[in-house]
CSV table of C-alpha atoms in Angstrom, one decimal:
chain,number,residue,atom,x,y,z
A,1,MET,CA,-217.0,87.7,80.0
A,2,ARG,CA,-217.8,91.0,78.7
A,3,PRO,CA,-219.5,93.1,78.9
A,4,LEU,CA,-220.4,93.4,82.1
A,5,PRO,CA,-223.6,94.5,83.9
A,6,ARG,CA,-223.7,98.0,84.3
A,7,GLN,CA,-223.1,98.1,88.0
A,8,ILE,CA,-219.9,96.5,87.6
A,9,SER,CA,-217.1,98.7,86.3
A,10,GLU,CA,-214.4,97.1,84.2
A,11,ASP,CA,-211.9,99.4,85.0
A,12,VAL,CA,-212.2,98.5,88.7
A,13,VAL,CA,-212.3,94.5,88.4
A,14,LYS,CA,-209.4,94.2,86.0
A,15,TYR,CA,-207.0,95.3,88.8
A,16,LYS,CA,-208.7,93.0,91.2
A,17,ILE,CA,-209.5,89.6,89.4
A,18,ALA,CA,-206.8,86.8,89.9
A,19,PRO,CA,-205.2,86.5,87.0
A,20,GLU,CA,-205.7,82.7,87.0
A,21,LYS,CA,-209.4,83.1,86.9
A,22,ASP,CA,-209.9,85.8,84.4
A,23,VAL,CA,-211.1,83.8,81.7
A,24,ASP,CA,-211.7,86.9,79.1
A,25,CYS,CA,-208.6,89.0,79.6
A,26,PHE,CA,-209.4,91.9,81.8
A,27,SER,CA,-206.6,91.6,83.8
A,28,PRO,CA,-203.4,93.6,83.1
A,29,ILE,CA,-201.4,90.9,83.8
A,30,ASN,CA,-203.2,88.5,81.1
A,31,VAL,CA,-203.4,91.7,78.2
A,32,SER,CA,-199.7,92.1,78.8
A,33,LYS,CA,-198.9,88.6,78.0
A,34,VAL,CA,-201.3,88.7,74.8
A,35,MET,CA,-199.3,91.6,74.0
A,36,SER,CA,-196.0,89.9,74.6
A,37,GLY,CA,-196.9,86.9,73.0
A,38,ASP,CA,-196.7,85.0,75.7
A,39,ASN,CA,-199.5,82.1,75.7
A,40,ASP,CA,-199.4,81.1,79.3
A,41,GLY,CA,-202.0,83.6,79.8
A,42,PHE,CA,-205.9,84.0,78.9
A,43,ALA,CA,-206.6,85.6,75.9
A,44,PRO,CA,-209.7,87.3,75.2
A,45,CYS,CA,-212.3,84.9,74.2
A,46,THR,CA,-213.3,86.3,70.7
A,47,PRO,CA,-210.0,86.6,69.3
A,48,ALA,CA,-209.0,83.6,70.4
A,49,ALA,CA,-212.0,81.9,68.7
A,50,VAL,CA,-210.8,83.5,65.3
A,51,ILE,CA,-207.2,81.8,65.9
A,52,GLU,CA,-209.0,78.6,66.7
A,53,ILE,CA,-211.4,78.9,63.6
A,54,LEU,CA,-208.3,79.8,61.3
A,55,ASP,CA,-206.1,76.9,62.7
A,56,TYR,CA,-209.2,74.3,62.2
A,57,TYR,CA,-209.3,75.0,58.8
A,58,GLY,CA,-205.8,74.8,58.3
A,59,ILE,CA,-205.3,78.8,57.3
A,60,GLY,CA,-202.0,79.5,57.5
A,61,LEU,CA,-200.6,82.8,58.6
A,62,GLU,CA,-197.1,82.9,58.1
A,63,GLY,CA,-196.4,86.3,55.9
A,64,LYS,CA,-199.9,86.5,55.0
A,65,ARG,CA,-201.6,90.2,55.0
A,66,ALA,CA,-204.1,90.2,57.5
A,67,VAL,CA,-206.1,93.1,57.7
A,68,LEU,CA,-208.4,94.4,60.4
A,69,ILE,CA,-211.3,96.4,60.8
A,70,GLY,CA,-211.7,97.3,64.5
A,71,ARG,CA,-209.5,98.4,67.5
A,72,SER,CA,-211.2,97.6,70.5
A,73,MET,CA,-209.3,96.0,73.5
A,74,VAL,CA,-212.1,93.1,73.2
A,75,VAL,CA,-211.2,92.2,69.5
A,76,GLY,CA,-209.0,94.2,67.2
A,77,ARG,CA,-205.7,95.2,69.6
A,78,PRO,CA,-205.2,91.8,71.2
A,79,LEU,CA,-206.3,89.6,67.8
A,80,ALA,CA,-203.6,92.0,66.1
A,81,MET,CA,-201.0,90.5,68.6
A,82,MET,CA,-201.9,87.2,68.2
A,83,LEU,CA,-201.9,87.1,64.3
A,84,LEU,CA,-198.5,88.8,65.0
A,85,LYS,CA,-197.6,86.0,67.2
A,86,ARG,CA,-198.5,83.8,63.9
A,87,ASN,CA,-196.3,85.9,61.8
A,88,ALA,CA,-198.9,87.3,59.6
A,89,THR,CA,-198.1,91.2,58.6
A,90,VAL,CA,-200.8,92.7,60.0
A,91,THR,CA,-202.7,95.7,59.1
A,92,ILE,CA,-205.1,97.4,62.0
A,93,CYS,CA,-208.1,99.3,60.3
A,94,HIS,CA,-211.1,101.4,62.1
A,95,THR,CA,-213.4,104.7,61.5
A,96,ARG,CA,-210.6,106.8,61.1
A,97,THR,CA,-209.0,105.0,58.3
A,98,LYS,CA,-209.1,106.8,55.2
A,99,ASN,CA,-210.0,104.7,51.9
A,100,LEU,CA,-210.8,101.9,53.8
A,101,PRO,CA,-211.5,99.5,50.6
A,102,GLN,CA,-208.0,99.9,49.2
A,103,GLU,CA,-206.9,98.8,52.5
A,104,THR,CA,-209.2,95.4,52.5
A,105,GLN,CA,-208.6,94.7,49.2
A,106,ARG,CA,-204.8,93.8,50.1
A,107,ALA,CA,-206.1,91.1,52.9
A,108,GLU,CA,-205.6,87.8,52.2
A,109,ILE,CA,-207.3,87.7,55.2
A,110,LEU,CA,-209.8,89.8,56.3
A,111,ILE,CA,-211.2,90.3,59.7
A,112,ALA,CA,-214.3,92.8,60.3
A,113,ALA,CA,-214.7,93.4,64.1
A,114,ALA,CA,-216.3,97.0,63.4
A,115,GLY,CA,-219.6,96.6,64.9
A,116,LYS,CA,-221.4,98.0,61.9
A,117,ALA,CA,-224.3,95.8,60.0
A,118,ARG,CA,-223.0,94.5,56.7
A,119,MET,CA,-220.6,97.4,56.4
A,120,VAL,CA,-217.9,95.0,54.3
A,121,THR,CA,-219.3,94.9,50.7
A,122,LYS,CA,-217.8,93.0,47.6
A,123,ASP,CA,-216.0,95.9,46.5
A,124,MET,CA,-213.8,95.7,49.2
A,125,VAL,CA,-212.6,91.9,49.3
A,126,SER,CA,-210.4,90.4,47.2
A,127,GLU,CA,-210.9,87.3,45.2
A,128,GLY,CA,-210.0,84.2,47.2
A,129,ALA,CA,-209.7,86.0,50.6
A,130,VAL,CA,-210.3,84.2,54.0
A,131,VAL,CA,-213.3,86.5,55.5
A,132,ILE,CA,-214.0,86.2,59.3
A,133,ASP,CA,-216.8,88.3,60.0
A,134,VAL,CA,-216.5,88.9,64.5
A,135,GLY,CA,-219.6,91.5,64.2
A,136,ILE,CA,-222.9,90.6,65.8
A,137,ASN,CA,-225.0,93.3,64.7
A,138,PHE,CA,-229.1,93.7,64.3
A,139,ASP,CA,-230.5,94.9,60.6
A,140,GLU,CA,-233.4,97.5,60.4
A,141,ASN,CA,-235.7,94.1,60.4
A,142,GLY,CA,-234.3,93.2,63.7
A,143,LYS,CA,-232.4,90.4,61.7
A,144,MET,CA,-229.2,89.5,63.2
A,145,CYS,CA,-226.3,89.6,60.8
A,146,GLY,CA,-222.6,90.2,60.8
A,147,ASP,CA,-220.0,93.4,59.9
A,148,VAL,CA,-220.2,91.3,56.3
A,149,ASP,CA,-222.7,91.7,53.5
A,150,PHE,CA,-222.6,87.9,53.5
A,151,ASP,CA,-224.5,87.5,50.7
A,152,SER,CA,-222.7,89.8,48.3
A,153,VAL,CA,-219.0,88.8,49.6
A,154,SER,CA,-219.6,84.8,50.1
A,155,PRO,CA,-219.3,84.3,46.1
A,156,ILE,CA,-215.9,86.1,45.5
A,157,ALA,CA,-214.4,85.0,49.2
A,158,GLY,CA,-212.1,81.9,49.6
A,159,GLN,CA,-213.9,81.2,52.6
A,160,ILE,CA,-216.0,82.9,54.8
A,161,THR,CA,-218.0,82.5,58.3
A,162,PRO,CA,-221.4,83.2,58.6
A,163,VAL,CA,-223.3,85.4,61.5
A,164,PRO,CA,-224.7,83.5,63.7
A,165,GLY,CA,-223.2,80.5,63.3
A,166,GLY,CA,-219.5,81.6,63.1
A,167,VAL,CA,-217.2,83.5,65.7
A,168,GLY,CA,-219.7,83.9,68.2
A,169,SER,CA,-220.6,79.8,68.2
A,170,VAL,CA,-216.8,79.2,68.9
A,171,THR,CA,-216.3,82.1,71.1
A,172,SER,CA,-218.5,80.1,73.5
A,173,THR,CA,-216.7,77.4,73.3
A,174,VAL,CA,-213.5,79.2,74.0
A,175,LEU,CA,-214.9,80.6,77.0
A,176,ALA,CA,-215.6,76.7,78.4
A,177,LYS,CA,-212.3,76.1,77.7
A,178,HIS,CA,-210.7,78.7,79.5
A,179,VAL,CA,-213.3,77.9,82.6
A,180,ILE,CA,-211.6,74.5,82.2
A,181,GLU,CA,-208.3,75.7,82.1
A,182,ALA,CA,-209.1,78.1,84.8
A,183,PHE,CA,-210.2,75.0,87.1
A,184,LYS,CA,-207.2,73.1,86.6
A,185,LEU,CA,-205.0,76.3,86.7
A,186,GLN,CA,-206.5,76.7,90.4
A,187,GLN,CA,-206.3,72.9,91.5
A,188,GLY,CA,-202.8,72.5,90.3
A,189,LEU,CA,-203.8,70.0,87.6
B,1,MET,CA,-184.1,100.6,81.4
B,2,ARG,CA,-184.0,98.1,78.7
B,3,PRO,CA,-181.4,96.3,78.1
B,4,LEU,CA,-180.9,95.4,82.0
B,5,PRO,CA,-177.7,93.5,83.2
B,6,ARG,CA,-177.5,90.1,82.6
B,7,GLN,CA,-177.5,89.0,86.3
B,8,ILE,CA,-181.1,90.8,86.2
B,9,SER,CA,-184.3,88.8,84.5
B,10,GLU,CA,-186.5,91.1,83.2
B,11,ASP,CA,-189.3,88.5,83.4
B,12,VAL,CA,-189.0,88.3,87.1
B,13,VAL,CA,-188.6,92.2,87.5
B,14,LYS,CA,-191.8,93.1,85.5
B,15,TYR,CA,-193.9,91.6,88.3
B,16,LYS,CA,-192.3,93.2,90.7
B,17,ILE,CA,-191.7,96.6,89.7
B,18,ALA,CA,-194.0,99.4,91.2
B,19,PRO,CA,-196.2,100.3,88.2
B,20,GLU,CA,-195.6,104.4,89.4
B,21,LYS,CA,-191.6,103.7,89.4
B,22,ASP,CA,-191.9,101.7,86.0
B,23,VAL,CA,-190.4,104.4,83.7
B,24,ASP,CA,-189.6,102.1,80.9
B,25,CYS,CA,-192.9,100.4,80.7
B,26,PHE,CA,-192.0,96.9,82.1
B,27,SER,CA,-194.9,96.1,84.4
B,28,PRO,CA,-197.9,94.4,83.0
B,29,ILE,CA,-199.8,97.2,84.3
B,30,ASN,CA,-198.3,99.9,82.1
B,31,VAL,CA,-198.2,97.4,79.0
B,32,SER,CA,-201.9,96.9,79.2
B,33,LYS,CA,-202.1,100.6,79.4
B,34,VAL,CA,-200.0,101.4,76.4
B,35,MET,CA,-202.2,98.6,74.8
B,36,SER,CA,-205.8,100.3,76.0
B,37,GLY,CA,-204.7,103.5,74.7
B,38,ASP,CA,-204.6,104.9,78.6
B,39,ASN,CA,-202.2,107.8,78.7
B,40,ASP,CA,-202.1,107.7,82.4
B,41,GLY,CA,-199.0,105.3,82.7
B,42,PHE,CA,-195.9,105.0,81.6
B,43,ALA,CA,-194.7,104.2,77.5
B,44,PRO,CA,-191.8,102.7,77.0
B,45,CYS,CA,-189.5,105.7,76.2
B,46,THR,CA,-188.4,104.6,72.6
B,47,PRO,CA,-191.8,104.6,71.4
B,48,ALA,CA,-192.7,107.6,73.2
B,49,ALA,CA,-189.4,109.5,71.9
B,50,VAL,CA,-190.9,108.8,68.5
B,51,ILE,CA,-194.2,110.2,69.2
B,52,GLU,CA,-192.3,113.6,70.4
B,53,ILE,CA,-190.6,113.8,67.6
B,54,LEU,CA,-193.5,113.4,65.5
B,55,ASP,CA,-195.9,116.1,67.5
B,56,TYR,CA,-192.6,118.3,67.4
B,57,TYR,CA,-192.6,118.6,64.2
B,58,GLY,CA,-196.6,118.8,63.6
B,59,ILE,CA,-196.7,115.8,61.8
B,60,GLY,CA,-200.2,114.8,62.1
B,61,LEU,CA,-201.1,111.1,62.4
B,62,GLU,CA,-204.9,110.9,61.9
B,63,GLY,CA,-205.7,108.7,59.1
B,64,LYS,CA,-201.8,108.0,57.7
B,65,ARG,CA,-200.8,105.1,56.8
B,66,ALA,CA,-198.0,104.5,59.2
B,67,VAL,CA,-196.0,101.4,58.9
B,68,LEU,CA,-193.6,100.2,61.2
B,69,ILE,CA,-190.6,97.2,60.6
B,70,GLY,CA,-189.9,95.6,63.8
B,71,ARG,CA,-192.6,93.6,66.2
B,72,SER,CA,-190.3,93.8,69.4
B,73,MET,CA,-192.0,94.4,72.8
B,74,VAL,CA,-189.3,97.6,73.4
B,75,VAL,CA,-190.5,99.5,70.1
B,76,GLY,CA,-192.7,97.6,67.4
B,77,ARG,CA,-195.7,96.4,69.6
B,78,PRO,CA,-195.8,99.4,71.8
B,79,LEU,CA,-195.8,101.9,69.2
B,80,ALA,CA,-198.4,100.1,67.3
B,81,MET,CA,-200.7,100.7,70.1
B,82,MET,CA,-199.8,104.3,70.3
B,83,LEU,CA,-199.7,105.2,66.9
B,84,LEU,CA,-203.5,103.3,66.5
B,85,LYS,CA,-204.4,106.4,69.3
B,86,ARG,CA,-203.4,108.5,67.4
B,87,ASN,CA,-206.4,107.3,64.7
B,88,ALA,CA,-203.3,106.1,61.7
B,89,THR,CA,-204.0,103.1,60.1
B,90,VAL,CA,-201.1,100.9,61.3
B,91,THR,CA,-199.2,98.0,59.5
B,92,ILE,CA,-196.9,95.7,61.5
B,93,CYS,CA,-194.1,94.4,59.3
B,94,HIS,CA,-191.5,92.2,60.6
B,95,THR,CA,-188.8,89.4,59.0
B,96,ARG,CA,-191.6,87.2,57.8
B,97,THR,CA,-193.3,89.8,55.9
B,98,LYS,CA,-193.9,88.6,52.5
B,99,ASN,CA,-192.5,91.3,49.7
B,100,LEU,CA,-191.4,94.0,52.6
B,101,PRO,CA,-190.6,97.0,49.7
B,102,GLN,CA,-194.7,96.5,48.7
B,103,GLU,CA,-195.8,97.4,52.1
B,104,THR,CA,-193.5,99.9,52.9
B,105,GLN,CA,-193.6,101.6,49.8
B,106,ARG,CA,-197.4,102.3,50.9
B,107,ALA,CA,-196.2,104.2,54.6
B,108,GLU,CA,-196.8,107.9,54.4
B,109,ILE,CA,-194.8,107.4,58.1
B,110,LEU,CA,-192.5,104.6,57.9
B,111,ILE,CA,-190.8,103.7,61.2
B,112,ALA,CA,-188.0,101.3,61.2
B,113,ALA,CA,-187.2,99.6,64.2
B,114,ALA,CA,-185.9,96.1,62.6
B,115,GLY,CA,-182.5,96.3,64.5
B,116,LYS,CA,-180.7,95.8,60.8
B,117,ALA,CA,-177.8,98.0,59.4
B,118,ARG,CA,-179.3,100.2,56.4
B,119,MET,CA,-181.7,97.4,55.5
B,120,VAL,CA,-184.3,100.3,54.5
B,121,THR,CA,-183.1,101.2,50.8
B,122,LYS,CA,-184.5,103.7,48.7
B,123,ASP,CA,-186.5,101.6,46.8
B,124,MET,CA,-188.6,100.8,50.0
B,125,VAL,CA,-189.7,104.3,50.6
B,126,SER,CA,-192.1,106.6,48.6
B,127,GLU,CA,-191.4,109.8,47.7
B,128,GLY,CA,-192.4,112.3,50.6
B,129,ALA,CA,-192.7,109.7,53.1
B,130,VAL,CA,-191.9,110.4,56.8
B,131,VAL,CA,-188.9,108.7,57.9
B,132,ILE,CA,-188.6,107.5,61.8
B,133,ASP,CA,-185.1,105.5,62.0
B,134,VAL,CA,-185.2,103.8,65.4
B,135,GLY,CA,-182.4,101.3,64.5
B,136,ILE,CA,-178.7,101.6,66.5
B,137,ASN,CA,-176.5,99.2,64.8
B,138,PHE,CA,-172.9,99.3,63.8
B,139,ASP,CA,-171.5,98.6,60.0
B,140,GLU,CA,-168.5,96.7,59.1
B,141,ASN,CA,-166.7,99.6,59.6
B,142,GLY,CA,-167.6,99.9,63.3
B,143,LYS,CA,-169.4,103.3,62.4
B,144,MET,CA,-172.7,104.0,64.1
B,145,CYS,CA,-176.2,103.7,61.9
B,146,GLY,CA,-179.6,103.0,61.8
B,147,ASP,CA,-181.9,100.9,59.9
B,148,VAL,CA,-182.2,103.6,57.4
B,149,ASP,CA,-179.7,103.9,54.3
B,150,PHE,CA,-179.6,107.4,55.3
B,151,ASP,CA,-177.5,108.8,52.2
B,152,SER,CA,-179.8,107.3,49.8
B,153,VAL,CA,-183.2,107.6,51.4
B,154,SER,CA,-183.1,111.3,52.7
B,155,PRO,CA,-183.2,112.7,49.1
B,156,ILE,CA,-186.3,111.4,48.4
B,157,ALA,CA,-188.2,111.3,51.8
B,158,GLY,CA,-190.0,114.4,52.9
B,159,GLN,CA,-188.6,114.3,56.3
B,160,ILE,CA,-185.9,111.9,58.0
B,161,THR,CA,-184.3,111.4,61.2
B,162,PRO,CA,-180.5,110.5,61.4
B,163,VAL,CA,-178.5,108.0,63.3
B,164,PRO,CA,-176.6,109.0,65.7
B,165,GLY,CA,-178.6,112.4,66.9
B,166,GLY,CA,-182.3,111.3,66.3
B,167,VAL,CA,-184.5,108.9,68.0
B,168,GLY,CA,-181.8,107.7,70.5
B,169,SER,CA,-181.3,111.3,71.9
B,170,VAL,CA,-185.0,112.0,72.3
B,171,THR,CA,-185.4,108.7,74.0
B,172,SER,CA,-182.6,109.7,76.6
B,173,THR,CA,-184.4,112.9,77.4
B,174,VAL,CA,-188.1,111.1,77.5
B,175,LEU,CA,-186.7,109.1,80.3
B,176,ALA,CA,-185.3,111.8,82.3
B,177,LYS,CA,-189.1,113.5,81.7
B,178,HIS,CA,-190.5,109.7,83.2
B,179,VAL,CA,-188.3,110.0,85.9
B,180,ILE,CA,-189.6,112.9,86.8
B,181,GLU,CA,-192.9,111.8,86.7
B,182,ALA,CA,-192.4,109.1,88.7
B,183,PHE,CA,-190.7,111.2,91.2
B,184,LYS,CA,-194.0,113.5,91.1
B,185,LEU,CA,-196.5,110.5,91.3
B,186,GLN,CA,-194.6,109.1,94.5
B,187,GLN,CA,-194.3,112.6,96.1
B,188,GLY,CA,-198.0,113.0,95.5
B,189,LEU,CA,-197.2,116.4,93.5
């Protein structure tokens, strides 16, 4: 699972790891499956956790405007593909996006994966939007926080995930699930 | 190059083809490189042609709102990743998108890859938008046409590609370029 220890290069490992053991989607075989919407590989754990949360709470994605902040290979890009597979209309924003609030205000489902403490403020979120916070940051007081300013955003959001205790917790569970699936694959179960 | 003849399964070929011969991006190795923004593989020819056209005419992508219609593995999905690499803010629309005109009207760069004859009409395009038409269709009279209703859209578009003689022509040239690059790779040139 990412991040790897410094002495191990992901660019080397990704070509060597067996796709059926690749529980956090390093292998191009699995990356390619995520991109093409083929569910029989392993998706990266964090975006898979986001989808699990949306499913668990019965939040439909069909035809919804989903806006992502962040375009990493760990979250933003694969999650965009996974949301597309669920028939959402997907917008991917990032550091170079002009007028970010204008984009995020349009979101019915807003997913923050920017890695910047409390950057999503109240004025960026529409009344009733579902807000999923993927960020894990530490503020100036060393307190863990997400990419979303929870206190100001939660009164207007329809639903919102906290940090800690939100996506991160589910990600660990997804990892465990993937490990079990990988075991089954290798045992032909 | 896609589409393959009926007796050849792309799902088999993509795992067998050598990445360095894979001039239209079947191999997961190349798909994964396109997704991660790694330029040293082969991108699919059609989205590569779209980027070539934008570059040739000096149309900057940085911070621009690019809206795609279509989410295929041949055009929409890889092109979304390639536009992202150029720092565009990317929205991917498709058949399940609600209120498509509302999305497309926001486009500074609109790329139609839906495969539906003249579906992009004047009311869907903003004054001055750059319109790239990837569609190759035949209308009820057997005449080749794009996804864009060229006659009504061209007066308001800032720039627009025709069909035929637009993206398709450049795609063939990109294929030739990829074949030469593949030859060089195999000869170590």
